[in-house]
Coordinates of C-alpha atoms in Angstrom, one line a residue:
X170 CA 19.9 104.1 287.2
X171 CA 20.6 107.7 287.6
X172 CA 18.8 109.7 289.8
X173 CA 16.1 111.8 287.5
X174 CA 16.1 109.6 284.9
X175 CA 13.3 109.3 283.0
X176 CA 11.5 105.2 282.7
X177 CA 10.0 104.8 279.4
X178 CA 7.7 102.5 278.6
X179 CA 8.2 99.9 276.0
X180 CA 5.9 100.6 273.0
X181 CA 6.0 97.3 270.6
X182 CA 2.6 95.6 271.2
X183 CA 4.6 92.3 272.1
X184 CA 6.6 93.9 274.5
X185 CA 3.9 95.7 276.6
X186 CA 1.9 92.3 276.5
X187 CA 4.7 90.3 278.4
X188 CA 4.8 93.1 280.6
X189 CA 0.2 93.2 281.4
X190 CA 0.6 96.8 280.1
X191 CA -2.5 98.0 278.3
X192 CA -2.2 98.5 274.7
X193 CA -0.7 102.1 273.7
X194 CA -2.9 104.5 271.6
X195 CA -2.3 105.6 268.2
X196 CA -2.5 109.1 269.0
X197 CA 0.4 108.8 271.9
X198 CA 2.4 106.4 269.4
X199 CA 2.4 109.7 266.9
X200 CA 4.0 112.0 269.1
X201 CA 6.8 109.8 270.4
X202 CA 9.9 110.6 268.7
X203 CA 13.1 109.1 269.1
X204 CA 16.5 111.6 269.3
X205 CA 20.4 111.1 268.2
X206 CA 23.1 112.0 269.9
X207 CA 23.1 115.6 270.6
X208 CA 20.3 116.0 267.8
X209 CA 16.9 116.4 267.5
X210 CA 14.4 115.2 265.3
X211 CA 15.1 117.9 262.8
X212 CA 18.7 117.7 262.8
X213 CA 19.3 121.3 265.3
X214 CA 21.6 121.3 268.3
X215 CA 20.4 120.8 271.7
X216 CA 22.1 124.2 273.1
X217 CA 19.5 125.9 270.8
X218 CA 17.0 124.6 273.5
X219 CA 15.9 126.2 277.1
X220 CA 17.3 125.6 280.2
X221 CA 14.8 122.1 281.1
X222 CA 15.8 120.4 277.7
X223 CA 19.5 121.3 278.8
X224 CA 19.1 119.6 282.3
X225 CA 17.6 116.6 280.8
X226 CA 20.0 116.4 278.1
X227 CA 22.8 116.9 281.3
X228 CA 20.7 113.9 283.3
X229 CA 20.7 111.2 279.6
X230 CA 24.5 112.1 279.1
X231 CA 25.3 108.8 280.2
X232 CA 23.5 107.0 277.8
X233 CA 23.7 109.4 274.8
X234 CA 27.7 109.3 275.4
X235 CA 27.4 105.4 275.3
X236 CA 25.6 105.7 271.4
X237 CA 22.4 104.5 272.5
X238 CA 18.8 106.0 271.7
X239 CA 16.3 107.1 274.0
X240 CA 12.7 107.9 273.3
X241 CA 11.0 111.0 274.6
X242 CA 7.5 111.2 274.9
X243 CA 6.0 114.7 274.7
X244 CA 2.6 115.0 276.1
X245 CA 0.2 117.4 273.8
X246 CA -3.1 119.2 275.1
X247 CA -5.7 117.6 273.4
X248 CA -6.9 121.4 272.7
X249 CA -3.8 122.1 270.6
X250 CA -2.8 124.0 267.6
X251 CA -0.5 120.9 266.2
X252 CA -3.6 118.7 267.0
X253 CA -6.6 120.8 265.2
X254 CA -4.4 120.7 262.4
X255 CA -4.5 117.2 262.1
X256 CA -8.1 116.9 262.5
X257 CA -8.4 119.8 259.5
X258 CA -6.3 117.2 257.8
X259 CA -8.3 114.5 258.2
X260 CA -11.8 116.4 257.6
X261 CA -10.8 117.2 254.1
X262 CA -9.1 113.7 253.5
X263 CA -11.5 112.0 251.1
X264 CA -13.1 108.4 252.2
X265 CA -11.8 105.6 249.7
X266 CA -15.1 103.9 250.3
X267 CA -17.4 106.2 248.9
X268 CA -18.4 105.6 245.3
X269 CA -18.3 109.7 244.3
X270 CA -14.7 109.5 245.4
X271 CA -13.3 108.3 242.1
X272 CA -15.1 111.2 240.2
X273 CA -14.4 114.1 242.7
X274 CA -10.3 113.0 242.9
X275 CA -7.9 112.2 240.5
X276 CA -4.9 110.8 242.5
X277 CA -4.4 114.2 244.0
X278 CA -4.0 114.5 247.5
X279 CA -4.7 111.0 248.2
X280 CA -1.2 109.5 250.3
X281 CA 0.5 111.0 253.4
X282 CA 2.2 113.8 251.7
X283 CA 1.8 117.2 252.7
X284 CA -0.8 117.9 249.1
X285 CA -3.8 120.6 249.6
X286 CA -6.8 118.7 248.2
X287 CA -9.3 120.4 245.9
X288 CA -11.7 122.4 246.8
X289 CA -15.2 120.3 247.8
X290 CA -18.2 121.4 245.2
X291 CA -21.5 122.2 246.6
X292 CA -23.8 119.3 245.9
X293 CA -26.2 120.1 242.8
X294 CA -29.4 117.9 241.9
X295 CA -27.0 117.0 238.9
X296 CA -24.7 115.4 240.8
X297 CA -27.5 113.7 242.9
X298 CA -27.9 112.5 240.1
X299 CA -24.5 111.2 238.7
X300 CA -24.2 109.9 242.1
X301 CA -27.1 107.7 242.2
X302 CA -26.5 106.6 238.7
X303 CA -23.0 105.5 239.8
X304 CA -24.1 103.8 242.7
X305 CA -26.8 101.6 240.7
X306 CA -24.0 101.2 237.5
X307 CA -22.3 97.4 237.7
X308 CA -20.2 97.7 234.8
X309 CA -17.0 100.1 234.9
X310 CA -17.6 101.4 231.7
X311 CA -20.1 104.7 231.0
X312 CA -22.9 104.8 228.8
X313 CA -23.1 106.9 225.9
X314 CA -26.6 108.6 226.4
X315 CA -26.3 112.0 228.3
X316 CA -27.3 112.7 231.8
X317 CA -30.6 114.9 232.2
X318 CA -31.6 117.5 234.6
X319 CA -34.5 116.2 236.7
X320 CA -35.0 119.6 237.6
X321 CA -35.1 121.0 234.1
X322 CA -35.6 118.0 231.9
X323 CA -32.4 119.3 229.7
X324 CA -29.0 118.1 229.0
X325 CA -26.3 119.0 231.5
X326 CA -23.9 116.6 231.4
X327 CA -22.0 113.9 229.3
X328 CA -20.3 111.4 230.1
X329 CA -16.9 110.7 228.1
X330 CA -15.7 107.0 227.4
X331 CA -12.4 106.5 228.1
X332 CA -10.5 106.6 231.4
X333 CA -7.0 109.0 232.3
X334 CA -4.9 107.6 235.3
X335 CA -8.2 105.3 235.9
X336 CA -10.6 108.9 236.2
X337 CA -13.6 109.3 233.8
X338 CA -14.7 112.3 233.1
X339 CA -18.0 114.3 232.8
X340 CA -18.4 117.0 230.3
X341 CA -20.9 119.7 230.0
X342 CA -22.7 119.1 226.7
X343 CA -22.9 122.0 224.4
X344 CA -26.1 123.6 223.3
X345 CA -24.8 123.0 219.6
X346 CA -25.2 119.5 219.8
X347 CA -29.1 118.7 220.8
X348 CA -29.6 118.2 217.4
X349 CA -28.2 114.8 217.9
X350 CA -30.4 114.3 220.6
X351 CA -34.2 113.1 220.5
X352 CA -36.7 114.9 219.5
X353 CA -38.6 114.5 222.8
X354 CA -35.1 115.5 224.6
X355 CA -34.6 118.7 222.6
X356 CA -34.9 122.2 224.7
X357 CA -37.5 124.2 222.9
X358 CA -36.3 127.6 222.0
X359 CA -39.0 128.8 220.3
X360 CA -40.8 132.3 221.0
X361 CA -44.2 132.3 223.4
X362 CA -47.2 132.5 221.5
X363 CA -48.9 136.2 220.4
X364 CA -51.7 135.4 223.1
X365 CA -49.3 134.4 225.7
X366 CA -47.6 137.5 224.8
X367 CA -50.6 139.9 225.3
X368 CA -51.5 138.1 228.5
X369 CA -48.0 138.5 230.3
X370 CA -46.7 141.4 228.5
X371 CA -43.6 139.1 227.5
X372 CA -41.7 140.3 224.3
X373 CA -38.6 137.9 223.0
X374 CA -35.7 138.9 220.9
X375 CA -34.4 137.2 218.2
X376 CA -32.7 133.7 218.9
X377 CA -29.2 133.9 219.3
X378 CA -26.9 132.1 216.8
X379 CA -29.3 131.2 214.6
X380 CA -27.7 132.9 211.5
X381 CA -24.7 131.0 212.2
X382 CA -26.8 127.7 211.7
X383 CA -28.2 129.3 208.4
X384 CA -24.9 130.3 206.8
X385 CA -25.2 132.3 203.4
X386 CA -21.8 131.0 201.7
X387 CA -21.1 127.7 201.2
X388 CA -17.1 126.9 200.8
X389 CA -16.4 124.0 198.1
X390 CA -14.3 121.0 200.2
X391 CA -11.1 120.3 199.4
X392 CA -11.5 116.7 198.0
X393 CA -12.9 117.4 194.8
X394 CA -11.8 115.5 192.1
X395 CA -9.5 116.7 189.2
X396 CA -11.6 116.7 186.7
X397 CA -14.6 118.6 188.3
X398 CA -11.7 121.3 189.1
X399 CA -10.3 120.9 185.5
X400 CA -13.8 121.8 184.5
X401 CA -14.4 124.9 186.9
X402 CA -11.1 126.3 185.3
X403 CA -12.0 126.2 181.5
X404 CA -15.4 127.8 182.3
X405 CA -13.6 130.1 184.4
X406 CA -10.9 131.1 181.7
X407 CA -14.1 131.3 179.1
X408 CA -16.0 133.8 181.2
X409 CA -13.1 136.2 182.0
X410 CA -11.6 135.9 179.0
X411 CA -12.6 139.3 177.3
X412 CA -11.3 141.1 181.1
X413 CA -8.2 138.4 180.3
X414 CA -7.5 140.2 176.7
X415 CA -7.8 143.7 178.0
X416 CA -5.7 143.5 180.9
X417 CA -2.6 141.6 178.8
X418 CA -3.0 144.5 176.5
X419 CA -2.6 147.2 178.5
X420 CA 0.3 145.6 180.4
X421 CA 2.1 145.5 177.3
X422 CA 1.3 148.7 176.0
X423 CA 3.2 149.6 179.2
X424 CA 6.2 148.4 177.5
X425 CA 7.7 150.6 175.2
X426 CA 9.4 147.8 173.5
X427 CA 6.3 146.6 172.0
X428 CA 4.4 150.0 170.8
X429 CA 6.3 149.0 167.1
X430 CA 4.6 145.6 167.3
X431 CA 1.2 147.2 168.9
X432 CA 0.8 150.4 166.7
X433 CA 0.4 148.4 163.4
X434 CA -1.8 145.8 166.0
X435 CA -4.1 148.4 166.6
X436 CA -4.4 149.8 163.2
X437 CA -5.2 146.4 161.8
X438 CA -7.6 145.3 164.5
X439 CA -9.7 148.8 163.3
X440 CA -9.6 148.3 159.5
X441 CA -10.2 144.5 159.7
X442 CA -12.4 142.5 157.5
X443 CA -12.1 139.2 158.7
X444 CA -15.6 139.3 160.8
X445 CA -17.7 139.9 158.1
X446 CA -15.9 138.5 155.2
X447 CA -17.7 135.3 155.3
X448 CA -14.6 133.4 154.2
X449 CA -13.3 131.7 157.8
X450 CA -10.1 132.3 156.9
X451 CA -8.8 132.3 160.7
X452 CA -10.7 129.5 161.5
X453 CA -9.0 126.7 163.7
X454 CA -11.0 123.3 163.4
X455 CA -8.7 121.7 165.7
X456 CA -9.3 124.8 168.7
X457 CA -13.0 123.7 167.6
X458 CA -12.7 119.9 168.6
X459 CA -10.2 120.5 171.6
X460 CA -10.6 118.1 174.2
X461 CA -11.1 121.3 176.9
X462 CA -14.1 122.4 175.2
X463 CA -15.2 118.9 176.8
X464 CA -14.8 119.8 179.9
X465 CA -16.6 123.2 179.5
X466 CA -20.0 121.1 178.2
X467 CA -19.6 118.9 181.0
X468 CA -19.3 121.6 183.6
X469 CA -23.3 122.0 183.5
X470 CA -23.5 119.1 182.0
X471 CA -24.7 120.3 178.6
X472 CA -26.3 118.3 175.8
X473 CA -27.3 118.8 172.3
X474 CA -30.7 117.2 171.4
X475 CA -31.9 117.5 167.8
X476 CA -35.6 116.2 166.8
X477 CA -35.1 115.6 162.9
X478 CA -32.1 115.6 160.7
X479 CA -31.2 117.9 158.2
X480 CA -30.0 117.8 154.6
X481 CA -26.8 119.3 153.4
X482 CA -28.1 120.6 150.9
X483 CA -29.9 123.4 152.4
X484 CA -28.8 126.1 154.0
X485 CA -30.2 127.5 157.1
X486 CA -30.5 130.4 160.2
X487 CA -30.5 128.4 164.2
X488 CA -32.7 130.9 166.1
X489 CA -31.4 130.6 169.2
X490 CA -33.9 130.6 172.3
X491 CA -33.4 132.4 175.3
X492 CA -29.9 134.6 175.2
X493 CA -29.4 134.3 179.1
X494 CA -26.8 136.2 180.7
X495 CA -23.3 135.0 178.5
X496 CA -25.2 132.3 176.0
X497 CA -22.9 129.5 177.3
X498 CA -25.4 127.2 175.8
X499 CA -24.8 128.7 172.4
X500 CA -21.3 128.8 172.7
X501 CA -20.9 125.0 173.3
X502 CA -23.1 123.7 171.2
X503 CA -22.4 125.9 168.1
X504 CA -19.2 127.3 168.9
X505 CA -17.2 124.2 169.7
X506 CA -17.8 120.3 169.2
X507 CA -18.3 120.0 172.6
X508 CA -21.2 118.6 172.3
X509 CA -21.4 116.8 168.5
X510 CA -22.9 119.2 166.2
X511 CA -20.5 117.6 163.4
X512 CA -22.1 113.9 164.5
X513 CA -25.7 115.7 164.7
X514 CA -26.0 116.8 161.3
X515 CA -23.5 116.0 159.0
X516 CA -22.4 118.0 156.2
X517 CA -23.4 121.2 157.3
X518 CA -21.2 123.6 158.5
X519 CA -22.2 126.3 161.6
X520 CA -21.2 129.7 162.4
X521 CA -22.0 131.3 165.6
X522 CA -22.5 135.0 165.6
X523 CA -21.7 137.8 168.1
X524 CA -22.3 141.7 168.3
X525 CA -19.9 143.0 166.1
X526 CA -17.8 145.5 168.5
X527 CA -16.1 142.6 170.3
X528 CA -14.4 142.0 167.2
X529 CA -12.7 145.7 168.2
X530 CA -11.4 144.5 171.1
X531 CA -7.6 143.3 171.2
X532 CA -6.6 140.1 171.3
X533 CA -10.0 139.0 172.4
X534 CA -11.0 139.0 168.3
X535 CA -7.8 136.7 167.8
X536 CA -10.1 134.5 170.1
X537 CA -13.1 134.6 168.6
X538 CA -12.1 134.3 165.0
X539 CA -10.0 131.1 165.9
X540 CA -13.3 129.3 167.4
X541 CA -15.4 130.7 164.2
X542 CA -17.4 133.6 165.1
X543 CA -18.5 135.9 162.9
X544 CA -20.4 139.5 163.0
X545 CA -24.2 139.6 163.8
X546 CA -24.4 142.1 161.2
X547 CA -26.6 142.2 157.9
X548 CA -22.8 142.3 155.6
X549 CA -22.2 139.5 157.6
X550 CA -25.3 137.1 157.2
X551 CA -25.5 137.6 153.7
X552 CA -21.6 136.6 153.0
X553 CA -22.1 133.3 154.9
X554 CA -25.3 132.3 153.7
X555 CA -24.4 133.1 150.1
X556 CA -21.1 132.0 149.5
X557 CA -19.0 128.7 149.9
X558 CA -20.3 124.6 150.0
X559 CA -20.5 122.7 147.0
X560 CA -21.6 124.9 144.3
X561 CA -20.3 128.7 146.2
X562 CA -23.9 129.5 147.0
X563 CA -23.6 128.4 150.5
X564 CA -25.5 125.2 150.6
X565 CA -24.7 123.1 153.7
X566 CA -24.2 126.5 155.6
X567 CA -25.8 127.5 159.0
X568 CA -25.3 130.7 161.1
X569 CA -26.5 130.7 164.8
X570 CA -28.3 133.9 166.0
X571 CA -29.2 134.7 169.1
X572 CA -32.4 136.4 168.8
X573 CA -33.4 138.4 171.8
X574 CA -29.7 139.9 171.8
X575 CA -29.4 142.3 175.0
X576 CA -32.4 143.3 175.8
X577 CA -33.4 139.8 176.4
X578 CA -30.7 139.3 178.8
X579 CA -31.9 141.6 181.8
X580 CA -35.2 139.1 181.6
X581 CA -33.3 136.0 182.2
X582 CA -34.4 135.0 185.6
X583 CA -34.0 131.4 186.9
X584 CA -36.6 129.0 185.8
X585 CA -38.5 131.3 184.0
X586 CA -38.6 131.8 179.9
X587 CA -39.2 135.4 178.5
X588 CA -38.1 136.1 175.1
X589 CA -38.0 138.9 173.2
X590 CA -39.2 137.7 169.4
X591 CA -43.1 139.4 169.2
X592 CA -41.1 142.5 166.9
X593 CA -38.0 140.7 165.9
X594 CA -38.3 140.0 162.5
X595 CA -34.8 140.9 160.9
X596 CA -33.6 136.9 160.8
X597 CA -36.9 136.2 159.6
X598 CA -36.6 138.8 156.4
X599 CA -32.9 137.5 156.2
X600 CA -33.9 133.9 155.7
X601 CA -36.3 134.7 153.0
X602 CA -33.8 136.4 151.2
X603 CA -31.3 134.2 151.1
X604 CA -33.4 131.3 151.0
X605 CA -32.5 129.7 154.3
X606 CA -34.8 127.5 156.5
X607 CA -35.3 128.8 159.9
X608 CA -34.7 126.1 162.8
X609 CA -35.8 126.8 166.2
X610 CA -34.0 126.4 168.8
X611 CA -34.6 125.8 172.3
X612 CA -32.2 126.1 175.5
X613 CA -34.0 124.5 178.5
X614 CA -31.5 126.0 181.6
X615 CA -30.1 128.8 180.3
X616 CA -31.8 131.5 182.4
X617 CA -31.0 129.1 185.5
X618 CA -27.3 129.4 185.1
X619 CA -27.3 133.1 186.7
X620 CA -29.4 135.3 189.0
X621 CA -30.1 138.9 188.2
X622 CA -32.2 141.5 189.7
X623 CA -35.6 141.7 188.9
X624 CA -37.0 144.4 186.8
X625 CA -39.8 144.3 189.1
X626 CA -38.5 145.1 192.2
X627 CA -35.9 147.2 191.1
X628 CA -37.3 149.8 188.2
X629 CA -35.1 152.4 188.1
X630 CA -32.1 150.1 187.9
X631 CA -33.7 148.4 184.8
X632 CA -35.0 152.1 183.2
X633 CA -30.9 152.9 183.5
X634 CA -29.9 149.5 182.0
X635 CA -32.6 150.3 179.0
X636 CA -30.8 154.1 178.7
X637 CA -27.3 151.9 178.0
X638 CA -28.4 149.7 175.6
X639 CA -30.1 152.3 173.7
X640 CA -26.9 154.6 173.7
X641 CA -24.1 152.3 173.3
X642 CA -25.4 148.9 172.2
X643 CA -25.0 147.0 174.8
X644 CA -26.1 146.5 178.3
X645 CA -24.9 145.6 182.0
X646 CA -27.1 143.0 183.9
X647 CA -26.5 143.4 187.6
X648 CA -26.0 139.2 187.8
X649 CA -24.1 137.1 190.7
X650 CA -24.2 133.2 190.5
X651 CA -21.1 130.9 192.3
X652 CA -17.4 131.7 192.8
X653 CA -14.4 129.1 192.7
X654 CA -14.1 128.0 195.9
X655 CA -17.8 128.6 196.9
X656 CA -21.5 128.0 195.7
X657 CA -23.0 131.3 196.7
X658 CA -21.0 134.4 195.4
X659 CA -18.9 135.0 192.3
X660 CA -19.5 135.6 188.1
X661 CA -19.2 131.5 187.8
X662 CA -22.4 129.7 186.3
X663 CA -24.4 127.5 188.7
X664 CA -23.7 123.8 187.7
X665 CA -27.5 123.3 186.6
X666 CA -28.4 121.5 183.2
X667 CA -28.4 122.5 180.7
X668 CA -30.3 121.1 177.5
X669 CA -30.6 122.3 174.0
X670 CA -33.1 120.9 171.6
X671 CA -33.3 122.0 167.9
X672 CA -36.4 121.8 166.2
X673 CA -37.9 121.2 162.8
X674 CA -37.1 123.6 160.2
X675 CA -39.3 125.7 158.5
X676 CA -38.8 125.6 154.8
X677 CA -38.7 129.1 153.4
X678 CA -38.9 130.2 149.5
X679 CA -36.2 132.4 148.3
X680 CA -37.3 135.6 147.7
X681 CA -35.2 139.3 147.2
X682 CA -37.8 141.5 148.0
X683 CA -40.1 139.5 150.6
X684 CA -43.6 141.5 151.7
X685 CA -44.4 141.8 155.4
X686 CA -47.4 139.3 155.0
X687 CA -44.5 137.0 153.5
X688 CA -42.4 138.2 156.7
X689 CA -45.6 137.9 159.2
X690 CA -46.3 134.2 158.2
X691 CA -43.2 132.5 158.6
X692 CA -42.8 134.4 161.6
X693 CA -45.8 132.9 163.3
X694 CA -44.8 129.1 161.8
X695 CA -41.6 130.0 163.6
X696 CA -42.8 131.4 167.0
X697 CA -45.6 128.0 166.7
X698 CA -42.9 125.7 166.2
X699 CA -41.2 127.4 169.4
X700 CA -43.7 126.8 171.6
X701 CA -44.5 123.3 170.3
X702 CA -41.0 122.5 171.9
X703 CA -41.5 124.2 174.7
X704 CA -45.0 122.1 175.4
X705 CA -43.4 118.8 174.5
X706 CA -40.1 119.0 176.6
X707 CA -40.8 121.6 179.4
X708 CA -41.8 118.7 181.7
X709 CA -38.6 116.7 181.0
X710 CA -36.3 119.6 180.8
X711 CA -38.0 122.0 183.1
X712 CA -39.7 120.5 186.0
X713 CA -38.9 123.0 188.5
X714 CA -39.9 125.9 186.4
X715 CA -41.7 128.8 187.8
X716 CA -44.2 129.8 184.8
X717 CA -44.9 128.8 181.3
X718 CA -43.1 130.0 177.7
X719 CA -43.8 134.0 177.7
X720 CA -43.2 135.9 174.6
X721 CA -43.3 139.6 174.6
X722 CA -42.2 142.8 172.6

């Protein structure tokens, strides 16, 4: 051997045990390399290297020019930069054997490769507490009950079944959910006490996020059947349909191609006799017994009751009872054959009537003389009642009136009953003239389709409604109910029932010049018979109602 040469022990465990040499240490096994030909390690040339690495490399040229491989050990302070590195490696390397391992790591950082591992989290009683519960858990699989807060006795975490690359996850539980939870295990967010208050001088605010648990519209779903949609569509069409009439009359108006079609239009619409003629001579029966006026009845639903038949061979006056907001009541029952008037009381045929200034309006009259409506005016009455039936006298005729008109509409709060009748007395007069019997008629639900502003708690509103229906006939109630797609907001009726029961008629004697005592008494046979319904049916048809029948002006 060369003089210089360096004598390297063998390092194979079988080796150095032929040869009574101790076993080697792991630590000097790690920093034993072996070196190419002319290379190091890494693969740079040895001339890069200072003068002792070029003697050596001078002193091995024998061997290294003969293609063997010689191993160099290279002797490291143990108070070394390469070495502290190490040992930061190893601090930071998780141990396999704990149990808290599996939740902490994820396969990260876990092999030889060079891979920064996660940060470590500061230890929290919660995860004390996961911790223990791990430790004590046989089964691989996580319970479904929350982890509590010793400390605070209030859900922290929760624990999510399922595993991802064999990790199972813990979740912080939102606040929105401890409804689901027990009672017992609810936090309590409610405010101190007024003494506890006084004593610590504590004042709370409002909780946060509890409107958004107490939402004020409520959205229809999406899966609602056909039908019920079918039905919110017709009632929809029904309610707009005067707004409907103006608006495709004004767009064509905008036309100049129709003004020689609308002119005459307009002038006929003005000098028109047809709503108080009497004759129904733009009558459709089969508009009347269309099958989408059965989906309208069934919106509410709505049913016709009747509590004794009646001959054809009277004629008589349907007081109708109260006028809500848009008398949808009145409309399907005596309107249409929605709901069987034909089936009810054979033989007789009805006319519902309306103020007669809708019969002005375009397009909207077309309507209303189609389904059968006639003028609410005195020409009007006395031309139905007193002509056509069997012997042109008007026998098996009927006209429906709405009694309290407008004035009773801005009293038509839910699941009450005002009506205006003390001083109405112009149907009464008009059914002893012609010699009509009067039939009550009661509409339990009609005030609950809508709500309105109260009269009480806003009076100068109401004053101002009072100042329009006494100038122009009419008035405005200030009314909200549902909308199409939601429950809370819109000019849609509520889908509340609605039942209409019609009474027993009064028989009145024909007279042509009756005398108010003749006027006052049927009058009060009429308003007793009214509240002889109302007493017999208000705790079928009315059980959530707020006060009793209430008859005024």
């Amino acid at each position: 051997m060369a003089a210089g040469a360096v004598t390297t022990e063998p390092s194979a465990p079988e080796e150095r045990e032929k040869q009574h040499l101790p076993p080697k240490s792991y630590a000097d096994a790690v920093e034993e390399a072996p070196v190419d030909q002319g290379t190091h390690e890494n693969g740079e040339s040895n001339g890069n290297n200072d003068g002792d690495n070029s003697k050596m490399n001078g002193s091995n040229g024998h061997q290294n020019s003969t293609g063997h491989k010689a191993s160099v050990l290279r002797i490291v302070a143990t108070d070394s930069q390469e070495e502290n590195k190490t040992n930061e490696k190893k601090s930071f390397r998780p141990d396999l054997s704990r149990g808290v391992s599996k939740e902490e790591y994820s396969a990260t950082g876990l092999d030889d490769t060079p891979k920064s591992p996660p940060k470590k989290p500061k230890k929290t009683t919660s995860q004390k507490n996961i911790r223990s519960h791990n430790k004590s858990s046989s089964d691989a699989s996580f319970p479904e009950s929350p982890i509590k807060d010793s400390a605070k006795d209030s859900n922290i975490f929760e624990k999510v079944n399922g595993t991802q690359n064999g990790s199972k996850l813990i979740s912080v539980k939102p606040a929105i959910d401890n409804k689901d939870l027990p009672k017992e295990d609810r936090p309590h967010y409610e405010k101190p006490s007024k003494e506890l208050q006084k004593e610590e001088g504590l004042a709370s605010g409002r909780i946060a996020g509890q409107r958004w648990g107490q939402s004020g519209i409520r959205f229809a779903p999406m899966n609602i059947p056909l039908q019920r949609r079918l039905q919110t569509l017709v009632v929809l069409l029904h309610t707009l349909c005067i707004a409907i009439s103006v608006s495709i009359f004004f767009f064509l108006c905008a036309i100049p191609l129709f003004w020689p079609l609308l002119i005459p239009y307009m002038i006929y619409c003005l000098t028109s006799k047809a709503s108080t003629s009497g004759t129904h001579s733009h009558r459709l029966e089969f508009l009347r017994r269309s099958p989408v006026w059965s989906l309208f009845a069934s919106y509410f639903p709505a049913r016709l009751h009747r509590s004794q038949e009646l001959p054809p061979t009277r004629k008589y006056i349907f007081g109708y009872h109260p006028h809500g907001i848009i008398s949808m009541g009145a409309f399907g029952a005596f309107a249409t054959e929605a709901l069987g008037f034909s089936q009810l009381f054979p033989g007789i045929k009805n006319t519902l009537l309306t103020l007669d200034s809708n019969f002005r309006i375009p397009l909207y009259r077309d309507y209303a003389l189609a389904m059968g409506l006639s003028s609410v005016s005195k020409e009007s009455c006395e031309n139905l009642l007193s002509r056509g039936g069997p012997n042109n006298e008007g026998m098996g005729r009927a006209i429906t009136i709405v009694v309290g008109g407008a004035r009773e509409s801005l009293d038509a709060q839910p699941y009450t009953l005002r009506l205006v009748l003390k001083r109405r007395k112009g149907f009464v007069k008009m059914a002893i003239r012609t010699g009509a019997d009067l039939v009550p008629v009661l509409a339990f639900g009609e005030n609950d389709l809508y709500d309105q502003f109260s009269a009480e708690s806003h009076p100068r509103i109401h004053k101002f409604q009072l100042l329009v229906k006494k100038m122009l006939g009419f008035t405005i109630p200030l009314f909200h109910a549902r909308g199409v797609f939601n429950y809370d907001v819109g000019l849609m009726p509520y889908r509340r029932p609605l039942n209409i029961v019609v009474g027993k008629p009064i028989t009145v004697a024909q007279s042509g010049k009756p005398s108010q005592e003749e006027i006052d008494r049927v009058h009060e046979e009429y308003v007793t018979e009214l509240e002889r319904l109302w007493d017999l049916w208000k705790d079928k048809f009315a059980p959530d109602r707020k006060e009793d029948l209430n008859i005024f002006e």
